[in-house]
């Protein structure tokens, strides 16, 4: 007869897994953001990609789990990407995914990779070749594509033709990848278009990835679904077929809010991480990249990212504390309430002391958020970063 793992064993395994967890930060989260009505300015915001990376490094120094920074092209264009990568190394971090931009050129009003005009599609493909060159220069291995293409009115364009054009464009981009590269393809339920999006859901993204090959994976953005979508079901399905490439973690109340992850529904975040732990996909070599994709509109940027990282860590810790043997026993015996209780016991655990212990064992502050507030760094950059143009949407 198999004995249930003791709480002490669960705790030890949780600490070991948490010590290996990493979370990638988005460079754009450190710039000014806002709403459709206004972009708000904050003192101390970075003025160039080098300062963005320095700010991301502050998050890593305080949390110990954020060693990579995603770049956005052209927002993070520099003359010398080798120099930018060296700067990241000097700051104790590295360059993560390279994100393309298909939503700010006038030519893309009616589509980019799906446009009816071959010249426009060629421009969009060429932009991704540029992004792949940035990957080579920085050591990045992931090309992340969020496709903003779609239509606003029935009959505006042929739905099937757009899918065929998209498939052809993606094949051209995929052919440019090096063997160690991945193309990770995002989807979004709606916005900026409202009748159809050309990649509106995980199934459409998965179909294109399957057609492309093993180097193509799906990106799941937690804000890109219809209300009440069971996101953890999607996570489980993509893990099951080995095609979950990355997360974009954020939080939503109504739409693609891009708020701090776990702010609206921390229980959902726990349920997602429960599927990750169940599939043993938390391992660094699992192929699943845990990334943040957020805009800090009214809160300071570095503390916002620190809080986000801590929220992901807490959800992960709770998922790691689920008594898997008790859960499976209850599930197989049809004990509905017992199975639910096994999850709820873990979710209701206060894991902050466990994470504080982990951080202190690694020479990190027990409370990264409070430690950053005490450091005086926020006041320092507000004083030093005077002049120039602050990074923002499109910069």
GROMACS .gro file of N, CA and C in nm, residues 120-255:
model
  408
  120UNK      N    1   0.245   4.411  -4.930
  120UNK     CA    2   0.229   4.435  -4.787
  120UNK      C    3   0.267   4.311  -4.708
  121UNK      N    4   0.226   4.195  -4.755
  121UNK     CA    5   0.265   4.071  -4.687
  121UNK      C    6   0.416   4.054  -4.687
  122UNK      N    7   0.480   4.089  -4.798
  122UNK     CA    8   0.626   4.078  -4.806
  122UNK      C    9   0.693   4.170  -4.706
  123UNK      N   10   0.637   4.290  -4.686
  123UNK     CA   11   0.692   4.381  -4.585
  123UNK      C   12   0.681   4.320  -4.446
  124UNK      N   13   0.567   4.259  -4.417
  124UNK     CA   14   0.546   4.198  -4.285
  124UNK      C   15   0.640   4.080  -4.264
  125UNK      N   16   0.661   4.000  -4.366
  125UNK     CA   17   0.754   3.888  -4.356
  125UNK      C   18   0.896   3.938  -4.334
  126UNK      N   19   0.932   4.042  -4.408
  126UNK     CA   20   1.067   4.099  -4.396
  126UNK      C   21   1.092   4.152  -4.255
  127UNK      N   22   0.989   4.206  -4.193
  127UNK     CA   23   1.004   4.252  -4.055
  127UNK      C   24   1.041   4.136  -3.963
  128UNK      N   25   0.983   4.020  -3.987
  128UNK     CA   26   1.015   3.906  -3.903
  128UNK      C   27   1.156   3.852  -3.931
  129UNK      N   28   1.201   3.864  -4.053
  129UNK     CA   29   1.340   3.829  -4.084
  129UNK      C   30   1.434   3.921  -4.007
  130UNK      N   31   1.397   4.050  -3.999
  130UNK     CA   32   1.474   4.144  -3.917
  130UNK      C   33   1.476   4.100  -3.771
  131UNK      N   34   1.361   4.055  -3.720
  131UNK     CA   35   1.355   4.009  -3.581
  131UNK      C   36   1.443   3.886  -3.560
  132UNK      N   37   1.448   3.798  -3.658
  132UNK     CA   38   1.534   3.679  -3.647
  132UNK      C   39   1.681   3.720  -3.645
  133UNK      N   40   1.717   3.823  -3.721
  133UNK     CA   41   1.854   3.877  -3.715
  133UNK      C   42   1.885   3.930  -3.575
  134UNK      N   43   1.786   3.995  -3.512
  134UNK     CA   44   1.804   4.042  -3.374
  134UNK      C   45   1.824   3.923  -3.281
  135UNK      N   46   1.750   3.817  -3.304
  135UNK     CA   47   1.768   3.695  -3.223
  135UNK      C   48   1.911   3.644  -3.232
  136UNK      N   49   1.963   3.641  -3.352
  136UNK     CA   50   2.100   3.591  -3.370
  136UNK      C   51   2.201   3.680  -3.299
  137UNK      N   52   2.177   3.810  -3.303
  137UNK     CA   53   2.272   3.905  -3.243
  137UNK      C   54   2.266   3.905  -3.091
  138UNK      N   55   2.152   3.866  -3.034
  138UNK     CA   56   2.134   3.874  -2.888
  138UNK      C   57   2.137   3.739  -2.819
  139UNK      N   58   2.135   3.631  -2.896
  139UNK     CA   59   2.130   3.499  -2.835
  139UNK      C   60   1.990   3.452  -2.802
  140UNK      N   61   1.889   3.526  -2.846
  140UNK     CA   62   1.750   3.485  -2.823
  140UNK      C   63   1.718   3.362  -2.905
  141UNK      N   64   1.625   3.281  -2.857
  141UNK     CA   65   1.583   3.162  -2.932
  141UNK      C   66   1.435   3.162  -2.968
  142UNK      N   67   1.359   3.261  -2.921
  142UNK     CA   68   1.215   3.263  -2.947
  142UNK      C   69   1.174   3.386  -3.026
  143UNK      N   70   1.102   3.364  -3.135
  143UNK     CA   71   1.037   3.470  -3.211
  143UNK      C   72   0.888   3.464  -3.177
  144UNK      N   73   0.839   3.566  -3.110
  144UNK     CA   74   0.698   3.566  -3.068
  144UNK      C   75   0.616   3.654  -3.161
  145UNK      N   76   0.509   3.595  -3.215
  145UNK     CA   77   0.423   3.667  -3.308
  145UNK      C   78   0.283   3.678  -3.248
  146UNK      N   79   0.241   3.802  -3.223
  146UNK     CA   80   0.099   3.828  -3.200
  146UNK      C   81   0.047   3.895  -3.327
  147UNK      N   82  -0.052   3.832  -3.390
  147UNK     CA   83  -0.106   3.883  -3.515
  147UNK      C   84  -0.230   3.968  -3.486
  148UNK      N   85  -0.223   4.101  -3.511
  148UNK     CA   86  -0.338   4.188  -3.485
  148UNK      C   87  -0.437   4.193  -3.601
  149UNK      N   88  -0.416   4.112  -3.705
  149UNK     CA   89  -0.498   4.118  -3.826
  149UNK      C   90  -0.640   4.069  -3.801
  150UNK      N   91  -0.734   4.130  -3.873
  150UNK     CA   92  -0.872   4.086  -3.866
  150UNK      C   93  -0.961   4.177  -3.949
  151UNK      N   94  -1.091   4.162  -3.933
  151UNK     CA   95  -1.187   4.245  -4.006
  151UNK      C   96  -1.293   4.298  -3.910
  152UNK      N   97  -1.357   4.407  -3.951
  152UNK     CA   98  -1.461   4.467  -3.868
  152UNK      C   99  -1.602   4.441  -3.918
  153UNK      N  100  -1.618   4.398  -4.043
  153UNK     CA  101  -1.752   4.387  -4.100
  153UNK      C  102  -1.768   4.258  -4.179
  154UNK      N  103  -1.884   4.195  -4.170
  154UNK     CA  104  -1.912   4.079  -4.253
  154UNK      C  105  -1.896   4.114  -4.401
  155UNK      N  106  -1.828   4.027  -4.474
  155UNK     CA  107  -1.806   4.050  -4.615
  155UNK      C  108  -1.687   4.138  -4.647
  156UNK      N  109  -1.625   4.196  -4.546
  156UNK     CA  110  -1.511   4.286  -4.571
  156UNK      C  111  -1.400   4.215  -4.648
  157UNK      N  112  -1.374   4.089  -4.614
  157UNK     CA  113  -1.273   4.010  -4.683
  157UNK      C  114  -1.313   3.864  -4.671
  158UNK      N  115  -1.249   3.781  -4.750
  158UNK     CA  116  -1.279   3.638  -4.750
  158UNK      C  117  -1.203   3.570  -4.636
  159UNK      N  118  -1.276   3.509  -4.543
  159UNK     CA  119  -1.215   3.449  -4.424
  159UNK      C  120  -1.115   3.340  -4.462
  160UNK      N  121  -1.153   3.253  -4.555
  160UNK     CA  122  -1.065   3.143  -4.594
  160UNK      C  123  -0.941   3.192  -4.667
  161UNK      N  124  -0.959   3.289  -4.756
  161UNK     CA  125  -0.843   3.344  -4.827
  161UNK      C  126  -0.743   3.403  -4.729
  162UNK      N  127  -0.792   3.470  -4.627
  162UNK     CA  128  -0.700   3.529  -4.527
  162UNK      C  129  -0.621   3.420  -4.456
  163UNK      N  130  -0.685   3.307  -4.426
  163UNK     CA  131  -0.614   3.197  -4.361
  163UNK      C  132  -0.507   3.138  -4.453
  164UNK      N  133  -0.538   3.128  -4.580
  164UNK     CA  134  -0.439   3.077  -4.676
  164UNK      C  135  -0.320   3.171  -4.688
  165UNK      N  136  -0.348   3.300  -4.693
  165UNK     CA  137  -0.238   3.397  -4.701
  165UNK      C  138  -0.155   3.394  -4.573
  166UNK      N  139  -0.221   3.378  -4.459
  166UNK     CA  140  -0.149   3.370  -4.332
  166UNK      C  141  -0.059   3.247  -4.330
  167UNK      N  142  -0.111   3.134  -4.371
  167UNK     CA  143  -0.031   3.011  -4.372
  167UNK      C  144   0.094   3.028  -4.459
  168UNK      N  145   0.077   3.090  -4.575
  168UNK     CA  146   0.191   3.111  -4.665
  168UNK      C  147   0.294   3.205  -4.602
  169UNK      N  148   0.248   3.312  -4.540
  169UNK     CA  149   0.339   3.408  -4.475
  169UNK      C  150   0.415   3.342  -4.361
  170UNK      N  151   0.345   3.265  -4.278
  170UNK     CA  152   0.410   3.198  -4.166
  170UNK      C  153   0.513   3.097  -4.215
  171UNK      N  154   0.485   3.029  -4.324
  171UNK     CA  155   0.581   2.933  -4.379
  171UNK      C  156   0.709   3.002  -4.423
  172UNK      N  157   0.696   3.121  -4.481
  172UNK     CA  158   0.814   3.197  -4.522
  172UNK      C  159   0.898   3.238  -4.401
  173UNK      N  160   0.833   3.279  -4.294
  173UNK     CA  161   0.905   3.318  -4.172
  173UNK      C  162   0.970   3.197  -4.109
  174UNK      N  163   0.895   3.089  -4.099
  174UNK     CA  164   0.944   2.966  -4.036
  174UNK      C  165   1.070   2.915  -4.107
  175UNK      N  166   1.073   2.930  -4.237
  175UNK     CA  167   1.188   2.881  -4.315
  175UNK      C  168   1.316   2.956  -4.282
  176UNK      N  169   1.306   3.074  -4.223
  176UNK     CA  170   1.423   3.155  -4.188
  176UNK      C  171   1.482   3.119  -4.052
  177UNK      N  172   1.412   3.039  -3.973
  177UNK     CA  173   1.459   3.007  -3.839
  177UNK      C  174   1.583   2.919  -3.842
  178UNK      N  175   1.670   2.938  -3.744
  178UNK     CA  176   1.782   2.848  -3.723
  178UNK      C  177   1.733   2.725  -3.645
  179UNK      N  178   1.809   2.617  -3.644
  179UNK     CA  179   1.762   2.494  -3.577
  179UNK      C  180   1.727   2.513  -3.430
  180UNK      N  181   1.797   2.604  -3.361
  180UNK     CA  182   1.770   2.624  -3.218
  180UNK      C  183   1.657   2.723  -3.191
  181UNK      N  184   1.602   2.782  -3.295
  181UNK     CA  185   1.496   2.882  -3.280
  181UNK      C  186   1.359   2.819  -3.270
  182UNK      N  187   1.267   2.896  -3.210
  182UNK     CA  188   1.126   2.859  -3.209
  182UNK      C  189   1.042   2.977  -3.259
  183UNK      N  190   0.934   2.946  -3.325
  183UNK     CA  191   0.831   3.046  -3.356
  183UNK      C  192   0.716   3.018  -3.260
  184UNK      N  193   0.684   3.115  -3.174
  184UNK     CA  194   0.575   3.096  -3.079
  184UNK      C  195   0.463   3.193  -3.117
  185UNK      N  196   0.345   3.134  -3.141
  185UNK     CA  197   0.235   3.204  -3.207
  185UNK      C  198   0.121   3.230  -3.109
  186UNK      N  199   0.091   3.357  -3.091
  186UNK     CA  200  -0.010   3.401  -2.995
  186UNK      C  201  -0.147   3.409  -3.063
  187UNK      N  202  -0.252   3.412  -2.983
  187UNK     CA  203  -0.387   3.430  -3.035
  187UNK      C  204  -0.461   3.531  -2.948
  188UNK      N  205  -0.568   3.588  -3.003
  188UNK     CA  206  -0.646   3.686  -2.928
  188UNK      C  207  -0.790   3.685  -2.976
  189UNK      N  208  -0.881   3.677  -2.882
  189UNK     CA  209  -1.024   3.663  -2.908
  189UNK      C  210  -1.081   3.781  -2.988
  190UNK      N  211  -1.044   3.902  -2.950
  190UNK     CA  212  -1.087   4.021  -3.023
  190UNK      C  213  -0.988   4.134  -2.998
  191UNK      N  214  -0.995   4.238  -3.079
  191UNK     CA  215  -0.913   4.359  -3.068
  191UNK      C  216  -0.775   4.338  -3.131
  192UNK      N  217  -0.741   4.424  -3.226
  192UNK     CA  218  -0.804   4.552  -3.260
  192UNK      C  219  -0.925   4.541  -3.353
  193UNK      N  220  -0.953   4.420  -3.403
  193UNK     CA  221  -1.069   4.405  -3.490
  193UNK      C  222  -1.178   4.327  -3.417
  194UNK      N  223  -1.302   4.341  -3.463
  194UNK     CA  224  -1.414   4.298  -3.380
  194UNK      C  225  -1.510   4.200  -3.448
  195UNK      N  226  -1.505   4.185  -3.580
  195UNK     CA  227  -1.587   4.083  -3.645
  195UNK      C  228  -1.511   3.952  -3.653
  196UNK      N  229  -1.391   3.956  -3.709
  196UNK     CA  230  -1.304   3.838  -3.707
  196UNK      C  231  -1.163   3.880  -3.669
  197UNK      N  232  -1.096   3.796  -3.592
  197UNK     CA  233  -0.951   3.802  -3.579
  197UNK      C  234  -0.896   3.683  -3.656
  198UNK      N  235  -0.782   3.701  -3.721
  198UNK     CA  236  -0.729   3.593  -3.804
  198UNK      C  237  -0.667   3.480  -3.723
  199UNK      N  238  -0.625   3.508  -3.599
  199UNK     CA  239  -0.588   3.401  -3.505
  199UNK      C  240  -0.664   3.431  -3.375
  200UNK      N  241  -0.791   3.391  -3.366
  200UNK     CA  242  -0.873   3.430  -3.252
  200UNK      C  243  -0.865   3.337  -3.132
  201UNK      N  244  -0.812   3.216  -3.152
  201UNK     CA  245  -0.819   3.117  -3.044
  201UNK      C  246  -0.705   3.017  -3.054
  202UNK      N  247  -0.696   2.935  -2.950
  202UNK     CA  248  -0.585   2.841  -2.941
  202UNK      C  249  -0.591   2.734  -3.051
  203UNK      N  250  -0.711   2.700  -3.093
  203UNK     CA  251  -0.723   2.600  -3.198
  203UNK      C  252  -0.665   2.648  -3.330
  204UNK      N  253  -0.693   2.773  -3.365
  204UNK     CA  254  -0.639   2.829  -3.489
  204UNK      C  255  -0.488   2.839  -3.482
  205UNK      N  256  -0.437   2.886  -3.369
  205UNK     CA  257  -0.292   2.894  -3.351
  205UNK      C  258  -0.230   2.755  -3.361
  206UNK      N  259  -0.291   2.658  -3.297
  206UNK     CA  260  -0.238   2.521  -3.298
  206UNK      C  261  -0.238   2.463  -3.438
  207UNK      N  262  -0.344   2.486  -3.515
  207UNK     CA  263  -0.350   2.434  -3.652
  207UNK      C  264  -0.234   2.487  -3.736
  208UNK      N  265  -0.207   2.618  -3.723
  208UNK     CA  266  -0.095   2.676  -3.799
  208UNK      C  267   0.039   2.621  -3.750
  209UNK      N  268   0.052   2.602  -3.618
  209UNK     CA  269   0.177   2.549  -3.564
  209UNK      C  270   0.200   2.405  -3.611
  210UNK      N  271   0.096   2.324  -3.612
  210UNK     CA  272   0.109   2.186  -3.657
  210UNK      C  273   0.150   2.180  -3.803
  211UNK      N  274   0.098   2.274  -3.883
  211UNK     CA  275   0.134   2.277  -4.025
  211UNK      C  276   0.277   2.322  -4.045
  212UNK      N  277   0.328   2.407  -3.956
  212UNK     CA  278   0.464   2.460  -3.972
  212UNK      C  279   0.570   2.358  -3.935
  213UNK      N  280   0.557   2.292  -3.819
  213UNK     CA  281   0.658   2.196  -3.777
  213UNK      C  282   0.685   2.203  -3.628
  214UNK      N  283   0.779   2.123  -3.584
  214UNK     CA  284   0.807   2.106  -3.441
  214UNK      C  285   0.861   2.233  -3.374
  215UNK      N  286   0.916   2.325  -3.453
  215UNK     CA  287   0.970   2.448  -3.394
  215UNK      C  288   0.863   2.555  -3.372
  216UNK      N  289   0.738   2.522  -3.399
  216UNK     CA  290   0.628   2.617  -3.380
  216UNK      C  291   0.544   2.575  -3.261
  217UNK      N  292   0.521   2.667  -3.168
  217UNK     CA  293   0.444   2.641  -3.047
  217UNK      C  294   0.342   2.754  -3.025
  218UNK      N  295   0.246   2.726  -2.940
  218UNK     CA  296   0.138   2.821  -2.911
  218UNK      C  297   0.174   2.905  -2.788
  219UNK      N  298   0.143   3.035  -2.796
  219UNK     CA  299   0.154   3.124  -2.680
  219UNK      C  300   0.014   3.147  -2.625
  220UNK      N  301  -0.002   3.131  -2.496
  220UNK     CA  302  -0.129   3.155  -2.429
  220UNK      C  303  -0.119   3.282  -2.346
  221UNK      N  304  -0.192   3.386  -2.387
  221UNK     CA  305  -0.202   3.510  -2.310
  221UNK      C  306  -0.327   3.500  -2.225
  222UNK      N  307  -0.313   3.516  -2.093
  222UNK     CA  308  -0.427   3.493  -2.004
  222UNK      C  309  -0.536   3.600  -2.017
  223UNK      N  310  -0.510   3.708  -2.091
  223UNK     CA  311  -0.611   3.811  -2.111
  223UNK      C  312  -0.680   3.803  -2.246
  224UNK      N  313  -0.653   3.699  -2.324
  224UNK     CA  314  -0.697   3.695  -2.464
  224UNK      C  315  -0.812   3.597  -2.489
  225UNK      N  316  -0.901   3.584  -2.394
  225UNK     CA  317  -1.010   3.487  -2.407
  225UNK      C  318  -1.145   3.553  -2.382
  226UNK      N  319  -1.250   3.483  -2.427
  226UNK     CA  320  -1.385   3.527  -2.395
  226UNK      C  321  -1.409   3.514  -2.245
  227UNK      N  322  -1.499   3.594  -2.188
  227UNK     CA  323  -1.528   3.582  -2.045
  227UNK      C  324  -1.567   3.439  -2.006
  228UNK      N  325  -1.519   3.398  -1.890
  228UNK     CA  326  -1.551   3.268  -1.831
  228UNK      C  327  -1.492   3.149  -1.908
  229UNK      N  328  -1.398   3.175  -1.998
  229UNK     CA  329  -1.328   3.065  -2.064
  229UNK      C  330  -1.248   2.985  -1.962
  230UNK      N  331  -1.253   2.853  -1.974
  230UNK     CA  332  -1.176   2.767  -1.885
  230UNK      C  333  -1.033   2.758  -1.940
  231UNK      N  334  -0.950   2.850  -1.896
  231UNK     CA  335  -0.815   2.860  -1.951
  231UNK      C  336  -0.730   2.739  -1.914
  232UNK      N  337  -0.750   2.685  -1.795
  232UNK     CA  338  -0.668   2.570  -1.755
  232UNK      C  339  -0.697   2.448  -1.843
  233UNK      N  340  -0.817   2.438  -1.898
  233UNK     CA  341  -0.846   2.330  -1.993
  233UNK      C  342  -0.760   2.344  -2.118
  234UNK      N  343  -0.746   2.468  -2.167
  234UNK     CA  344  -0.663   2.494  -2.284
  234UNK      C  345  -0.517   2.459  -2.252
  235UNK      N  346  -0.473   2.498  -2.133
  235UNK     CA  347  -0.337   2.467  -2.090
  235UNK      C  348  -0.313   2.317  -2.091
  236UNK      N  349  -0.408   2.242  -2.035
  236UNK     CA  350  -0.394   2.096  -2.029
  236UNK      C  351  -0.389   2.035  -2.169
  237UNK      N  352  -0.472   2.084  -2.260
  237UNK     CA  353  -0.474   2.029  -2.395
  237UNK      C  354  -0.344   2.056  -2.470
  238UNK      N  355  -0.294   2.178  -2.459
  238UNK     CA  356  -0.170   2.212  -2.528
  238UNK      C  357  -0.050   2.138  -2.469
  239UNK      N  358  -0.050   2.120  -2.338
  239UNK     CA  359   0.055   2.040  -2.277
  239UNK      C  360   0.047   1.896  -2.324
  240UNK      N  361  -0.074   1.846  -2.335
  240UNK     CA  362  -0.096   1.706  -2.375
  240UNK      C  363  -0.035   1.676  -2.511
  241UNK      N  364  -0.040   1.772  -2.603
  241UNK     CA  365   0.014   1.749  -2.738
  241UNK      C  366   0.151   1.813  -2.756
  242UNK      N  367   0.210   1.863  -2.648
  242UNK     CA  368   0.346   1.917  -2.654
  242UNK      C  369   0.359   2.045  -2.733
  243UNK      N  370   0.255   2.129  -2.734
  243UNK     CA  371   0.259   2.250  -2.816
  243UNK      C  372   0.239   2.378  -2.737
  244UNK      N  373   0.249   2.373  -2.605
  244UNK     CA  374   0.244   2.497  -2.527
  244UNK      C  375   0.385   2.552  -2.518
  245UNK      N  376   0.409   2.663  -2.587
  245UNK     CA  377   0.544   2.720  -2.590
  245UNK      C  378   0.569   2.823  -2.484
  246UNK      N  379   0.466   2.901  -2.451
  246UNK     CA  380   0.488   3.011  -2.357
  246UNK      C  381   0.356   3.065  -2.306
  247UNK      N  382   0.365   3.131  -2.192
  247UNK     CA  383   0.256   3.210  -2.136
  247UNK      C  384   0.288   3.358  -2.150
  248UNK      N  385   0.185   3.437  -2.168
  248UNK     CA  386   0.191   3.581  -2.140
  248UNK      C  387   0.099   3.603  -2.022
  249UNK      N  388   0.156   3.621  -1.904
  249UNK     CA  389   0.076   3.635  -1.783
  249UNK      C  390   0.033   3.780  -1.762
  250UNK      N  391  -0.094   3.799  -1.738
  250UNK     CA  392  -0.150   3.927  -1.695
  250UNK      C  393  -0.284   3.898  -1.631
  251UNK      N  394  -0.361   4.001  -1.604
  251UNK     CA  395  -0.490   3.983  -1.540
  251UNK      C  396  -0.595   4.065  -1.611
  252UNK      N  397  -0.720   4.018  -1.611
  252UNK     CA  398  -0.827   4.088  -1.681
  252UNK      C  399  -0.953   4.091  -1.594
  253UNK      N  400  -1.023   4.202  -1.602
  253UNK     CA  401  -1.157   4.212  -1.546
  253UNK      C  402  -1.260   4.203  -1.659
  254UNK      N  403  -1.234   4.273  -1.769
  254UNK     CA  404  -1.333   4.280  -1.877
  254UNK      C  405  -1.276   4.238  -2.012
  255UNK      N  406  -1.160   4.287  -2.050
  255UNK     CA  407  -1.102   4.256  -2.179
  255UNK      C  408  -0.954   4.226  -2.163
   0.00000   0.00000   0.00000
